PDB file of C-alpha atoms and ligand atoms in Angstrom:
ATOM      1  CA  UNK A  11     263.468 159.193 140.082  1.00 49.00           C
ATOM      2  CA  UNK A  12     265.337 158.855 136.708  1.00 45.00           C
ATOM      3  CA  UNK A  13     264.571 162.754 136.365  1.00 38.00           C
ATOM      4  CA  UNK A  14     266.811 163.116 139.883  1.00 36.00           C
ATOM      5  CA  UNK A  15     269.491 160.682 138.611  1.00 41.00           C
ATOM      6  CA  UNK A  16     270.854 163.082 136.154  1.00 42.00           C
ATOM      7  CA  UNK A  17     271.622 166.126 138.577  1.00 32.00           C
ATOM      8  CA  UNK A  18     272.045 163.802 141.975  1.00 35.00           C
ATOM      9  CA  UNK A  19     275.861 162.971 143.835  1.00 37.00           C
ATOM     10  CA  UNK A  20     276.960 159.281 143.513  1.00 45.00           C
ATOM     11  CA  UNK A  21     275.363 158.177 146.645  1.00 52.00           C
ATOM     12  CA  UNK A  22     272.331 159.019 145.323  1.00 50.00           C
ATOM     13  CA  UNK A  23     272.413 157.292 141.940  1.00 53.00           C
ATOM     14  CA  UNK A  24     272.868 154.363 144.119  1.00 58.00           C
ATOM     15  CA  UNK A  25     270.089 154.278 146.003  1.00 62.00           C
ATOM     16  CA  UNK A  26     268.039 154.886 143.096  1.00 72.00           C
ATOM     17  CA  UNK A  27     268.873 151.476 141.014  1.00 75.00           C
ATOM     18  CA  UNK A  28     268.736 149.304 144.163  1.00 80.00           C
ATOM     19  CA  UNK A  29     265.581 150.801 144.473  1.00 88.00           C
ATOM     20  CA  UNK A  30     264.805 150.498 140.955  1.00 87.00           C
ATOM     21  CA  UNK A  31     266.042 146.556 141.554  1.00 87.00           C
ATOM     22  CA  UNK A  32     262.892 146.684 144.156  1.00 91.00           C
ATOM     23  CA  UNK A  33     260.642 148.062 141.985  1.00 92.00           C
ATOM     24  CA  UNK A  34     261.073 146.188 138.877  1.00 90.00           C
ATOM     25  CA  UNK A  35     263.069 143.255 139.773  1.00 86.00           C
ATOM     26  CA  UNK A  36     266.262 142.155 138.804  1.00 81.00           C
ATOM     27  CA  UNK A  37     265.676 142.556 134.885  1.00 83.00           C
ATOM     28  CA  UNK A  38     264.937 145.727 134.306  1.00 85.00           C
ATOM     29  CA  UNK A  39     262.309 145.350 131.768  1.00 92.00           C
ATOM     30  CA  UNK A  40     258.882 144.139 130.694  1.00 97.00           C
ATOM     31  CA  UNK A  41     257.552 140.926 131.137  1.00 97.00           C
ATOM     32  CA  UNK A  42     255.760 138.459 129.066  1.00 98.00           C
ATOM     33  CA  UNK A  43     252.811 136.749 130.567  1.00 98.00           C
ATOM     34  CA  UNK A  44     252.501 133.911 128.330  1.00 95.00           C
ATOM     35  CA  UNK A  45     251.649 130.896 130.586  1.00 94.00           C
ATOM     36  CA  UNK A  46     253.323 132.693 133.584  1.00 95.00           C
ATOM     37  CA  UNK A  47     251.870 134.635 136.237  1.00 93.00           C
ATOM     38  CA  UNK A  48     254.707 135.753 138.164  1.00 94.00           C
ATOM     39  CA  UNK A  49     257.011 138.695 136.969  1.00 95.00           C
ATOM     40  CA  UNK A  50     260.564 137.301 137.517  1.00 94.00           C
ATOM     41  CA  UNK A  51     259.477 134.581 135.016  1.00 96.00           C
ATOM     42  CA  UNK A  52     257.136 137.058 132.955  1.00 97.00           C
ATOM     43  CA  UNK A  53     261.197 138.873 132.577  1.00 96.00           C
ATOM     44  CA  UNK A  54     262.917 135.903 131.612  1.00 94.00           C
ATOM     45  CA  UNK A  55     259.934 135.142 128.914  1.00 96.00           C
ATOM     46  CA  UNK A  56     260.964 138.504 127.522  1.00 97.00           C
ATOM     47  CA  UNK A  57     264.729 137.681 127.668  1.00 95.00           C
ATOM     48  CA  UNK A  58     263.956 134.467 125.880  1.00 96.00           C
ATOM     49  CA  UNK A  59     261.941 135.387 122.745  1.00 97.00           C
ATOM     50  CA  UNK A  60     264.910 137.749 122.543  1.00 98.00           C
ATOM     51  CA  UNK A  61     267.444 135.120 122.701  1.00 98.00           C
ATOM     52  CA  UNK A  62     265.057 133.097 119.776  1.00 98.00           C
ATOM     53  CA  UNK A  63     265.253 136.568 117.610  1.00 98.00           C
ATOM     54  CA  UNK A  64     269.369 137.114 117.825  1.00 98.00           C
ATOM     55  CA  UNK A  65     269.872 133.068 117.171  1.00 98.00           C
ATOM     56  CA  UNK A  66     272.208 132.620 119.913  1.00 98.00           C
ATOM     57  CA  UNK A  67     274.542 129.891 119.752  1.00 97.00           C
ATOM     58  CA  UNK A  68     277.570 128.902 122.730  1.00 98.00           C
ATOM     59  CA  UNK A  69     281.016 130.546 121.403  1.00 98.00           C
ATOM     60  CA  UNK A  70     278.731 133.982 120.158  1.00 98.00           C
ATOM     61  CA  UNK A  71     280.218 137.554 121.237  1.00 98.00           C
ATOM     62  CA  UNK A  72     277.031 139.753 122.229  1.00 98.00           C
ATOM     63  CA  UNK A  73     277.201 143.362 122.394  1.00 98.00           C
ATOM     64  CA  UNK A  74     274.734 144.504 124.816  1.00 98.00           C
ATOM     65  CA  UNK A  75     273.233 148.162 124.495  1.00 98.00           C
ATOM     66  CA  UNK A  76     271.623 149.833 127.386  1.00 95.00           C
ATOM     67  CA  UNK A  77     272.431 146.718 129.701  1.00 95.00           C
ATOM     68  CA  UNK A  78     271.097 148.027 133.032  1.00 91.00           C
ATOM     69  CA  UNK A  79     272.819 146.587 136.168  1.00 91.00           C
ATOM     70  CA  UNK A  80     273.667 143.342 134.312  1.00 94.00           C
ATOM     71  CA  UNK A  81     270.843 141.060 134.239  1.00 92.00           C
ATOM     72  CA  UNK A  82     270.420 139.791 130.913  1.00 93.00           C
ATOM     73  CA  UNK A  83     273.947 139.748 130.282  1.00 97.00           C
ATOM     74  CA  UNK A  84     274.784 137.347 132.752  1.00 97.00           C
ATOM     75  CA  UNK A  85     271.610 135.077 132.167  1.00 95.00           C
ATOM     76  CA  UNK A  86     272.838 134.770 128.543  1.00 97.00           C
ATOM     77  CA  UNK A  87     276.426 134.398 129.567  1.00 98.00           C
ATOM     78  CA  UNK A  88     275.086 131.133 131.742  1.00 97.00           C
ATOM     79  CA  UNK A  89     272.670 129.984 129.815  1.00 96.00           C
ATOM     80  CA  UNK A  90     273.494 130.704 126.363  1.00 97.00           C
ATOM     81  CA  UNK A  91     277.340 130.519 126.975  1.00 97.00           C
ATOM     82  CA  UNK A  92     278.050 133.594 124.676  1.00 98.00           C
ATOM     83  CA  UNK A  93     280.715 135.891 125.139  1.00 98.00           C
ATOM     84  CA  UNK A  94     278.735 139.591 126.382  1.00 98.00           C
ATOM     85  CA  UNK A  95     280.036 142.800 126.452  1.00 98.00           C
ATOM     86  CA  UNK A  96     277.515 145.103 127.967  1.00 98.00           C
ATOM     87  CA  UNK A  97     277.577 148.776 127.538  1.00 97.00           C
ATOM     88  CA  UNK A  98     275.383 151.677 129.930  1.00 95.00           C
ATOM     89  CA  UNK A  99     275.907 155.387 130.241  1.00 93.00           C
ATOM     90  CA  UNK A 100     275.627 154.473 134.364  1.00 91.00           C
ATOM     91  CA  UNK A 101     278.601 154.259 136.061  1.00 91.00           C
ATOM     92  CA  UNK A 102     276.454 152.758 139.245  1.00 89.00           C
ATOM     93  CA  UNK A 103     275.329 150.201 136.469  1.00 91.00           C
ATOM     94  CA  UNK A 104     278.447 149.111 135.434  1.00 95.00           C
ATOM     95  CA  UNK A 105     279.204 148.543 139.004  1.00 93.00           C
ATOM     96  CA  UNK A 106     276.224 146.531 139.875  1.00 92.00           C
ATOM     97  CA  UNK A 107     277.028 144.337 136.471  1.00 96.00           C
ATOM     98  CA  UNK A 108     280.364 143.524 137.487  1.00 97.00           C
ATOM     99  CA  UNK A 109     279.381 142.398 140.840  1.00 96.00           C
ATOM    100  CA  UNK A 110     276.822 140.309 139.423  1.00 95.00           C
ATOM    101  CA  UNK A 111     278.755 138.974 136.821  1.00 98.00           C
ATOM    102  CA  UNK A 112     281.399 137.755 139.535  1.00 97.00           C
ATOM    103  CA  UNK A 113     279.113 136.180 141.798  1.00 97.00           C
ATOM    104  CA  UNK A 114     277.442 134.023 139.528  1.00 97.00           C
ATOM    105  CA  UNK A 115     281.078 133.093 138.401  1.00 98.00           C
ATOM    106  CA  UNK A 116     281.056 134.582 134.805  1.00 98.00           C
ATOM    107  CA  UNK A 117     283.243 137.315 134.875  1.00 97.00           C
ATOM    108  CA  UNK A 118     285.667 135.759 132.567  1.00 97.00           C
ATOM    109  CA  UNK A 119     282.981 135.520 129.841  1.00 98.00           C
ATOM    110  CA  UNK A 120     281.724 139.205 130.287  1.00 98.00           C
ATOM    111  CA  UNK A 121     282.464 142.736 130.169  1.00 98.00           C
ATOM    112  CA  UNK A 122     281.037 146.230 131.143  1.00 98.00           C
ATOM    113  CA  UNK A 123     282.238 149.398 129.901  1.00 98.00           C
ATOM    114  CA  UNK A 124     280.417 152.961 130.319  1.00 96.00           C
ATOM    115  CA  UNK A 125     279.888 153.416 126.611  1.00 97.00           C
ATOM    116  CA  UNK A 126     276.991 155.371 124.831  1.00 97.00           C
ATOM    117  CA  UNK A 127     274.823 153.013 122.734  1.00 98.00           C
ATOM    118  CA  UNK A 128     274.785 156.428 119.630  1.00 98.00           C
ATOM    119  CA  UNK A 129     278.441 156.012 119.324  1.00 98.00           C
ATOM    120  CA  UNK A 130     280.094 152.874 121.274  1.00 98.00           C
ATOM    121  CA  UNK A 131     283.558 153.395 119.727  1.00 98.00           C
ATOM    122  CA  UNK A 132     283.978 149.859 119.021  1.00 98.00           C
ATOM    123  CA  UNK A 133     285.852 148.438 115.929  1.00 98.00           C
ATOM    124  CA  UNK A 134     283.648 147.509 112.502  1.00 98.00           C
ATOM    125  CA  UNK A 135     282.478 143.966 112.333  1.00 98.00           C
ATOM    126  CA  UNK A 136     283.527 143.392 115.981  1.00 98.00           C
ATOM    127  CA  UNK A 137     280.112 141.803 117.382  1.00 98.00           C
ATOM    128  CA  UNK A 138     277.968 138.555 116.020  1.00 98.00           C
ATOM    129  CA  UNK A 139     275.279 140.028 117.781  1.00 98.00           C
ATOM    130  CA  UNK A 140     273.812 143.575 118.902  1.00 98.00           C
ATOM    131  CA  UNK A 141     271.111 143.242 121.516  1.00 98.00           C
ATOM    132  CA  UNK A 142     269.221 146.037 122.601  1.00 98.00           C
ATOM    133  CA  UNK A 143     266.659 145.372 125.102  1.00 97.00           C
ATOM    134  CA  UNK A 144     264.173 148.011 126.325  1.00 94.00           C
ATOM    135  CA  UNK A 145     267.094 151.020 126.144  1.00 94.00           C
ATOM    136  CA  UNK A 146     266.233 152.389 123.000  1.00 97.00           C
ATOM    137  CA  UNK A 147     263.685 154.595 123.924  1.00 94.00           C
ATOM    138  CA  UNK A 148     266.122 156.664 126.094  1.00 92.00           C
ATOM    139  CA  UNK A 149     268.546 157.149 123.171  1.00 94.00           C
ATOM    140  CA  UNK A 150     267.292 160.189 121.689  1.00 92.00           C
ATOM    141  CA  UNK A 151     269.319 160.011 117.661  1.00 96.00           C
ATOM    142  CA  UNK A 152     267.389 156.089 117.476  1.00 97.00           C
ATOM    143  CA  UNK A 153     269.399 156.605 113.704  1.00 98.00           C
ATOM    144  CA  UNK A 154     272.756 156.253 115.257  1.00 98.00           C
ATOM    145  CA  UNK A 155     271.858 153.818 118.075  1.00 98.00           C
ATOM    146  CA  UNK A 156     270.877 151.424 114.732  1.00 98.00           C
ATOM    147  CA  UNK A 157     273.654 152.318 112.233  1.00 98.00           C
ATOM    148  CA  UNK A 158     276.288 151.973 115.451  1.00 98.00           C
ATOM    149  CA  UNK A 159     274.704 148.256 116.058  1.00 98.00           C
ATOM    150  CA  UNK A 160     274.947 147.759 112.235  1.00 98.00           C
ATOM    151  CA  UNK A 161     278.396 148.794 111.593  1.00 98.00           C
ATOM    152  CA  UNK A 162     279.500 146.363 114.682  1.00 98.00           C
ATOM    153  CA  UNK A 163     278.109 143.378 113.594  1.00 98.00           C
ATOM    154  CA  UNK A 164     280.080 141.271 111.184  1.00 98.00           C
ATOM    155  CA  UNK A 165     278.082 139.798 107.938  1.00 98.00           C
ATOM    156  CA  UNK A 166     276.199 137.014 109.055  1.00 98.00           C
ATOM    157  CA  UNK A 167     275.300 138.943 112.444  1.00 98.00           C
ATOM    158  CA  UNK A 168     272.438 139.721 113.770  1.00 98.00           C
ATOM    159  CA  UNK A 169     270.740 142.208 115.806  1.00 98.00           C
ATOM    160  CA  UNK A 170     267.578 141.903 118.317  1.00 98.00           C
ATOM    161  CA  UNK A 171     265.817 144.609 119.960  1.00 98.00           C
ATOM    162  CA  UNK A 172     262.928 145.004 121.923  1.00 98.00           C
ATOM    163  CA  UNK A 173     261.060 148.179 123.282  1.00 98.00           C
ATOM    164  CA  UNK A 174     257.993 150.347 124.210  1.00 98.00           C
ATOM    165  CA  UNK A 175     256.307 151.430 120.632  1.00 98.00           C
ATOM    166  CA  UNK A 176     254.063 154.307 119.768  1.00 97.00           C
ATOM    167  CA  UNK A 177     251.415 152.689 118.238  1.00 97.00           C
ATOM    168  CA  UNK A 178     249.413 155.542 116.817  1.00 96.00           C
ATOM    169  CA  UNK A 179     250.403 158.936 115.514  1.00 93.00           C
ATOM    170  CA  UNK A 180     249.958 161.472 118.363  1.00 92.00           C
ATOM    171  CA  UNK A 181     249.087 164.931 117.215  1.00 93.00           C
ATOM    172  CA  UNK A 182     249.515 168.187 119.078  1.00 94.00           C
ATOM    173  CA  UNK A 183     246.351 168.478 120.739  1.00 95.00           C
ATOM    174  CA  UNK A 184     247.000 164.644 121.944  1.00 93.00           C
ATOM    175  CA  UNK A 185     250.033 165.801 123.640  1.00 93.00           C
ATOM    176  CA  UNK A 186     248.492 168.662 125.016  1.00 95.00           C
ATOM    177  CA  UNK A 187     245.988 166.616 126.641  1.00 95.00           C
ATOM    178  CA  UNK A 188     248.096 163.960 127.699  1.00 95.00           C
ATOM    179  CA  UNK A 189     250.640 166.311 129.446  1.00 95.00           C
ATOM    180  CA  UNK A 190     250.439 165.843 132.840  1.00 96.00           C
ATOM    181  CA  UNK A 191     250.775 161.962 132.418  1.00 96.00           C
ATOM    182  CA  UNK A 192     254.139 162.643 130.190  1.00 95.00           C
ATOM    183  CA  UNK A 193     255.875 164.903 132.608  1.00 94.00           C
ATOM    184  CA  UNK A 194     255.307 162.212 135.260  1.00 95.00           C
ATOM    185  CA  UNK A 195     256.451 159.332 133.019  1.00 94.00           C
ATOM    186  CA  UNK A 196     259.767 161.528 132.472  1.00 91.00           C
ATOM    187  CA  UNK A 197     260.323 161.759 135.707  1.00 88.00           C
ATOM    188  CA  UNK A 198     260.142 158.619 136.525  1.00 89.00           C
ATOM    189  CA  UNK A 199     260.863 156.866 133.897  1.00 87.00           C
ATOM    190  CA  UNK A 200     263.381 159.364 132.039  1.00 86.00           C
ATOM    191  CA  UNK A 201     263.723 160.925 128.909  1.00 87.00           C
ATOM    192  CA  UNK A 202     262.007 158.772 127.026  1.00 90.00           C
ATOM    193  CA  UNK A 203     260.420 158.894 123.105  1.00 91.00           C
ATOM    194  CA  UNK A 204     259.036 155.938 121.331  1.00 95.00           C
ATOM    195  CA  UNK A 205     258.695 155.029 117.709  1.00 96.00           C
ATOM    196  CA  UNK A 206     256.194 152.446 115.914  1.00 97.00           C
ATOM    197  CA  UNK A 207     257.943 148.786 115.541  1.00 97.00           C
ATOM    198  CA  UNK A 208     258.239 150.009 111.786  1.00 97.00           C
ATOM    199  CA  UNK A 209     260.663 152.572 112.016  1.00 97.00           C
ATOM    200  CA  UNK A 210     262.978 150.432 113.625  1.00 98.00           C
ATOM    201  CA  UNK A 211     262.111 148.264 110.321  1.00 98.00           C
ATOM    202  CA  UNK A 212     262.783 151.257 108.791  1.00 98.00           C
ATOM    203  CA  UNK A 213     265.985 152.579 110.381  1.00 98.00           C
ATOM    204  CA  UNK A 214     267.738 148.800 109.999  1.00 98.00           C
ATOM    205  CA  UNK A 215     266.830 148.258 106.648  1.00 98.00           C
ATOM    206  CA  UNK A 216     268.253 151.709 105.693  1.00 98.00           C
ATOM    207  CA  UNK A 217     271.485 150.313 106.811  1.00 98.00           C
ATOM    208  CA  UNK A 218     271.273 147.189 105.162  1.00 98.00           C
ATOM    209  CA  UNK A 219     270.057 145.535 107.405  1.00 98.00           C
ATOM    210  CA  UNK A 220     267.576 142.289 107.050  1.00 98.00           C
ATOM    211  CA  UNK A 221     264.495 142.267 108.781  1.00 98.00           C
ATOM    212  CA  UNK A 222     263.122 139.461 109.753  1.00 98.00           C
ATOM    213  CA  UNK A 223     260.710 139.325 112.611  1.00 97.00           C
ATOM    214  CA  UNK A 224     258.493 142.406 113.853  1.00 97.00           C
ATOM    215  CA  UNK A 225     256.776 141.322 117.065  1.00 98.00           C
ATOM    216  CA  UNK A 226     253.969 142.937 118.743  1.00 98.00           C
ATOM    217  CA  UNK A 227     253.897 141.924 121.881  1.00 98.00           C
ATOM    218  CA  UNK A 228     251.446 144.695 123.528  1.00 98.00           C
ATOM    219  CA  UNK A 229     248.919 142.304 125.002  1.00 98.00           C
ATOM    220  CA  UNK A 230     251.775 139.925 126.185  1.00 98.00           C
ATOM    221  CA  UNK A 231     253.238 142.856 128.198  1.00 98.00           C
ATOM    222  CA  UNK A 232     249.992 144.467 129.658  1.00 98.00           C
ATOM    223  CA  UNK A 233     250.375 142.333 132.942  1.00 98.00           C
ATOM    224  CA  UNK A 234     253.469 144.081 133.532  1.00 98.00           C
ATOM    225  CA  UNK A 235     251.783 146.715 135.397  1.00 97.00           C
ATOM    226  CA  UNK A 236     249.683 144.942 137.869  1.00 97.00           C
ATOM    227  CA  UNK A 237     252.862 143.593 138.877  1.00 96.00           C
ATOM    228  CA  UNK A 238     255.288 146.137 139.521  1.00 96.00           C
ATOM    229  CA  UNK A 239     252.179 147.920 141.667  1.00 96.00           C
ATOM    230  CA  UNK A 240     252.009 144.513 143.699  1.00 95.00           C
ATOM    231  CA  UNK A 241     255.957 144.917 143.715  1.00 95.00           C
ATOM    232  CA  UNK A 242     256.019 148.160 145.267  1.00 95.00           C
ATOM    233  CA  UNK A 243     253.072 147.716 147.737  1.00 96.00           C
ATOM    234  CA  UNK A 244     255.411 144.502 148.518  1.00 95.00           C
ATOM    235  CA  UNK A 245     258.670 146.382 149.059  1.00 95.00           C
ATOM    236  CA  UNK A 246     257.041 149.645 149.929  1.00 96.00           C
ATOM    237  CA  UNK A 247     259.011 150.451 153.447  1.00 96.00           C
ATOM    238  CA  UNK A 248     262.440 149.693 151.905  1.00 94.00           C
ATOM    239  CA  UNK A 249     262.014 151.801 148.699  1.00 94.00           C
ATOM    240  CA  UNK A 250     260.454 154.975 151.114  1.00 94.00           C
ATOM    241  CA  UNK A 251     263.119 154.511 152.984  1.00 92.00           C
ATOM    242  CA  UNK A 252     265.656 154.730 149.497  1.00 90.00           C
ATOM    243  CA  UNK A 253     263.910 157.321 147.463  1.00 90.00           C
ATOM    244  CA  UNK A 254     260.725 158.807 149.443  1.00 93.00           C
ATOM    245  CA  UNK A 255     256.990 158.753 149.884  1.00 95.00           C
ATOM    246  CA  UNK A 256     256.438 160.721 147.068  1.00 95.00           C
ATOM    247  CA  UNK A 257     258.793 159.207 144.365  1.00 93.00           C
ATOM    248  CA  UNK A 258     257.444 155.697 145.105  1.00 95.00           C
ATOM    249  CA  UNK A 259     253.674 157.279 144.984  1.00 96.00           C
ATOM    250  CA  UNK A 260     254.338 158.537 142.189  1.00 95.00           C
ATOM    251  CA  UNK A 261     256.313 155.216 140.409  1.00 95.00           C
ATOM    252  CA  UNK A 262     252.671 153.769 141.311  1.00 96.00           C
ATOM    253  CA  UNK A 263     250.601 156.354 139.449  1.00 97.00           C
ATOM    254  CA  UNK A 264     252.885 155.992 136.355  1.00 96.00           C
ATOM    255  CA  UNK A 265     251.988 152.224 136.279  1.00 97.00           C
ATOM    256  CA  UNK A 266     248.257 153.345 136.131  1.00 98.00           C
ATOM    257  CA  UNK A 267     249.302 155.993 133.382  1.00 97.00           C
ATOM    258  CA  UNK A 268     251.286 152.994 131.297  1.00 98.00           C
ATOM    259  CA  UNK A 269     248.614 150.756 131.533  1.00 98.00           C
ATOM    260  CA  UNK A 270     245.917 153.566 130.573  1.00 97.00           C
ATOM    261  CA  UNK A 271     248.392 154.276 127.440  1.00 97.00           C
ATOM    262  CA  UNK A 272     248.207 150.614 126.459  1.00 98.00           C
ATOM    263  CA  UNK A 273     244.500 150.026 126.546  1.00 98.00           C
ATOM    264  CA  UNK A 274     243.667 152.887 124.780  1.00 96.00           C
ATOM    265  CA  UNK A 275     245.652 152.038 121.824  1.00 97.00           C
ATOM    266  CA  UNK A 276     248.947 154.653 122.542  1.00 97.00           C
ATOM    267  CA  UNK A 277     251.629 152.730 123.354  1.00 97.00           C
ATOM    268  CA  UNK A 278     252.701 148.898 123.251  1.00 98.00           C
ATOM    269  CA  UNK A 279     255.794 146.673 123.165  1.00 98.00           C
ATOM    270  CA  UNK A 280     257.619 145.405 120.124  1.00 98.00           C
ATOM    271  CA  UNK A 281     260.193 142.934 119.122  1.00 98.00           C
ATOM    272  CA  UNK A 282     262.492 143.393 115.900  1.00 98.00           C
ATOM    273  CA  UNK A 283     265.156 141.242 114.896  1.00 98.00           C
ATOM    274  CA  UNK A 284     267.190 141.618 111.370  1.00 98.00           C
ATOM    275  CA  UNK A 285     270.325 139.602 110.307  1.00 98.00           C
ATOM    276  CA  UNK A 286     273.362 141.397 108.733  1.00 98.00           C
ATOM    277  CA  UNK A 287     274.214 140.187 105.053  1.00 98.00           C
TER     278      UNK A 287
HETATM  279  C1  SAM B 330     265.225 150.067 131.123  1.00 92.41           C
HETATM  280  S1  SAM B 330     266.978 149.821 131.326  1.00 92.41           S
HETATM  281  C2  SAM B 330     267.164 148.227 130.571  1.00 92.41           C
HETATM  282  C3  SAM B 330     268.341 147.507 131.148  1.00 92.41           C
HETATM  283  C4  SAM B 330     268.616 146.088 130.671  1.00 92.41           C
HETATM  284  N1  SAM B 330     268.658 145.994 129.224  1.00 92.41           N
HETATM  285  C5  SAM B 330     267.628 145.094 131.239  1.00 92.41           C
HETATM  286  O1  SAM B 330     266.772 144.649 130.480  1.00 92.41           O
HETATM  287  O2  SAM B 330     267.718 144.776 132.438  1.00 92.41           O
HETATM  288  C6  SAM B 330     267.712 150.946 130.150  1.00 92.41           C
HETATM  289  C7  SAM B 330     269.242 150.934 130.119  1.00 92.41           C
HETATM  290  O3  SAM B 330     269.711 151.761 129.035  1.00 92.41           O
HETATM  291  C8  SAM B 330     270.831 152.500 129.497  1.00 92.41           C
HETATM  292  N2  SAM B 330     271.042 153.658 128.604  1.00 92.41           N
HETATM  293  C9  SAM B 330     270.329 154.794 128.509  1.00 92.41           C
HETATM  294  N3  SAM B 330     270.844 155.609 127.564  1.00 92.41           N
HETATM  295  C10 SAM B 330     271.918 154.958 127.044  1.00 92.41           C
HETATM  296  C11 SAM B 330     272.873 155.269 126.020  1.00 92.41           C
HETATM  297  N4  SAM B 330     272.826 156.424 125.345  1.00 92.41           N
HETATM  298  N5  SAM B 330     273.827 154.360 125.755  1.00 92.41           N
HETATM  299  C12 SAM B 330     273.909 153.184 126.437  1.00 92.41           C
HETATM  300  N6  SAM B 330     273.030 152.842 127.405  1.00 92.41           N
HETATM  301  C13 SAM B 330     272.052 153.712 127.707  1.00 92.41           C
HETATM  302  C14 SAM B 330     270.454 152.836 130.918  1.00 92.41           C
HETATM  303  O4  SAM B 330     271.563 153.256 131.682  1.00 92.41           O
HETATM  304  C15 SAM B 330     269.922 151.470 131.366  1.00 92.41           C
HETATM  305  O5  SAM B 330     271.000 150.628 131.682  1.00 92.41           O
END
């Protein structure tokens, strides 16, 4: 899927995010199942404990890294009333953001650009807040993703970011091992490498940044999976019919390989928010 994206023609890339909009919903990230069962409001959970970590307040500008076809930037647009400027190396996404933006009647308080999140060519101090949800861990130099959010923000700004973490050290022989399950997580999933929550402590403090809140939200999360399976068993003749028998099989088999990853102690989800001085 995301492995195809990279080499496919336009028409292509289109297919895939409506059929990643089928698959995962119209946020496309995790969702956390505190109190909720269902995953649109698992999503919106997520969305709001990120919302609580960048202290959003009505009159804000938001620059949003990695903001998929639009989702979160238009729920915090209405519901926050924040000014968002949203930022994707997808040209389908910035498409799909406008549209969205525009038919929920906030396309005067947002904006989409195809920018890279390592080097957004914005002004210094231009932002009051940096959100990054779940795109990190497809930006390869995480050190210039961080010190590009940092160098936006004015003093007194803050940045939130959530993600997938690595929550133990993986040695060689781990990755041997775990091969086959990696390969198929890159091609579905993308390019992909995770940190632990601390060296995003790490990486924000070393640019002055202040940390404040380091959330691990790995058991929170974990329901995720059950979800996008029912998802694509749900919408499983539409997303055939978009991306084939065998990419959708195998979208379901990476859930299995996520959720394996999580209960054996691998990988998790985090939540890190820092203020700028
Ligand atoms: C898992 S999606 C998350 C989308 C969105 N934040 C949401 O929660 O719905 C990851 C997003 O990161 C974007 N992305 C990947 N690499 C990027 C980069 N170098 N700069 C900016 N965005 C990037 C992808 O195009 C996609 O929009």
């Amino acid at each position: 899927m995301s492995g195809e994206q990279s080499h496919a023609p336009d028409e292509h890339y289109n297919r895939i995010t409506e059929a990643w909009g089928l698959l995962l919903g119209e946020n496309l990230h995790y969702g956390v199942f505190r109190g909720v069962s269902d995953l649109p409001a698992a999503t919106e959970q997520l969305t709001r404990l990120m919302v609580e970590g960048a202290r959003l307040e009505p009159g804000l500008t938001v620059l949003d890294v990695g903001c998929g076809t639009g989702a979160p930037a238009v729920a915090l647009a209405l519901d926050c009333g924040v000014e968002v400027t949203g930022i994707t190396t997808s040209a389908e996404g910035i498409e799909a953001a406008r549209a969205r933006a525009e038919a929920a009647g906030v396309a005067g308080q947002t904006r989409f650009e195809q920018r890279d999140g390592m080097d957004n060519g914005f002004a210094d101090e231009s932002f009051d807040r940096a959100w990054v949800l779940e795109s990190s861990h497809l930006m390869r130099r995480r050190d210039r993703l961080i010190a590009e959010c940092a160098r936006v923000l004015r003093p007194g700004g803050r940045i939130a970011l959530c993600d997938i973490i690595l929550r133990r050290p993986l040695g060689l022989a781990d990755v041997r091992r775990m091969r086959e399950s990696l390969v198929l997580l890159r091609d579905v999933f993308g390019d992909a490498r995770m940190e632990p929550l601390t060296e995003y402590e790490r990486l924000m403090t070393e640019c002055g940044l202040v940390v404040d809140e380091l959330t691990d939200l790995t058991a929170d999360t974990r329901p995720t999976f059950g979800a996008w399976r029912d998802t694509a068993e749900r919408n499983r003749d539409e997303v055939v019919a978009m991306i084939g028998e065998a990419d959708w099989r195998k979208f379901l088999d990476s859930c299995d390989v996520l959720e394996g990853f999580w209960d054996d102690g691998t990988l998790g989800y985090g939540l890190v928010a820092a203020g700028k001085p």
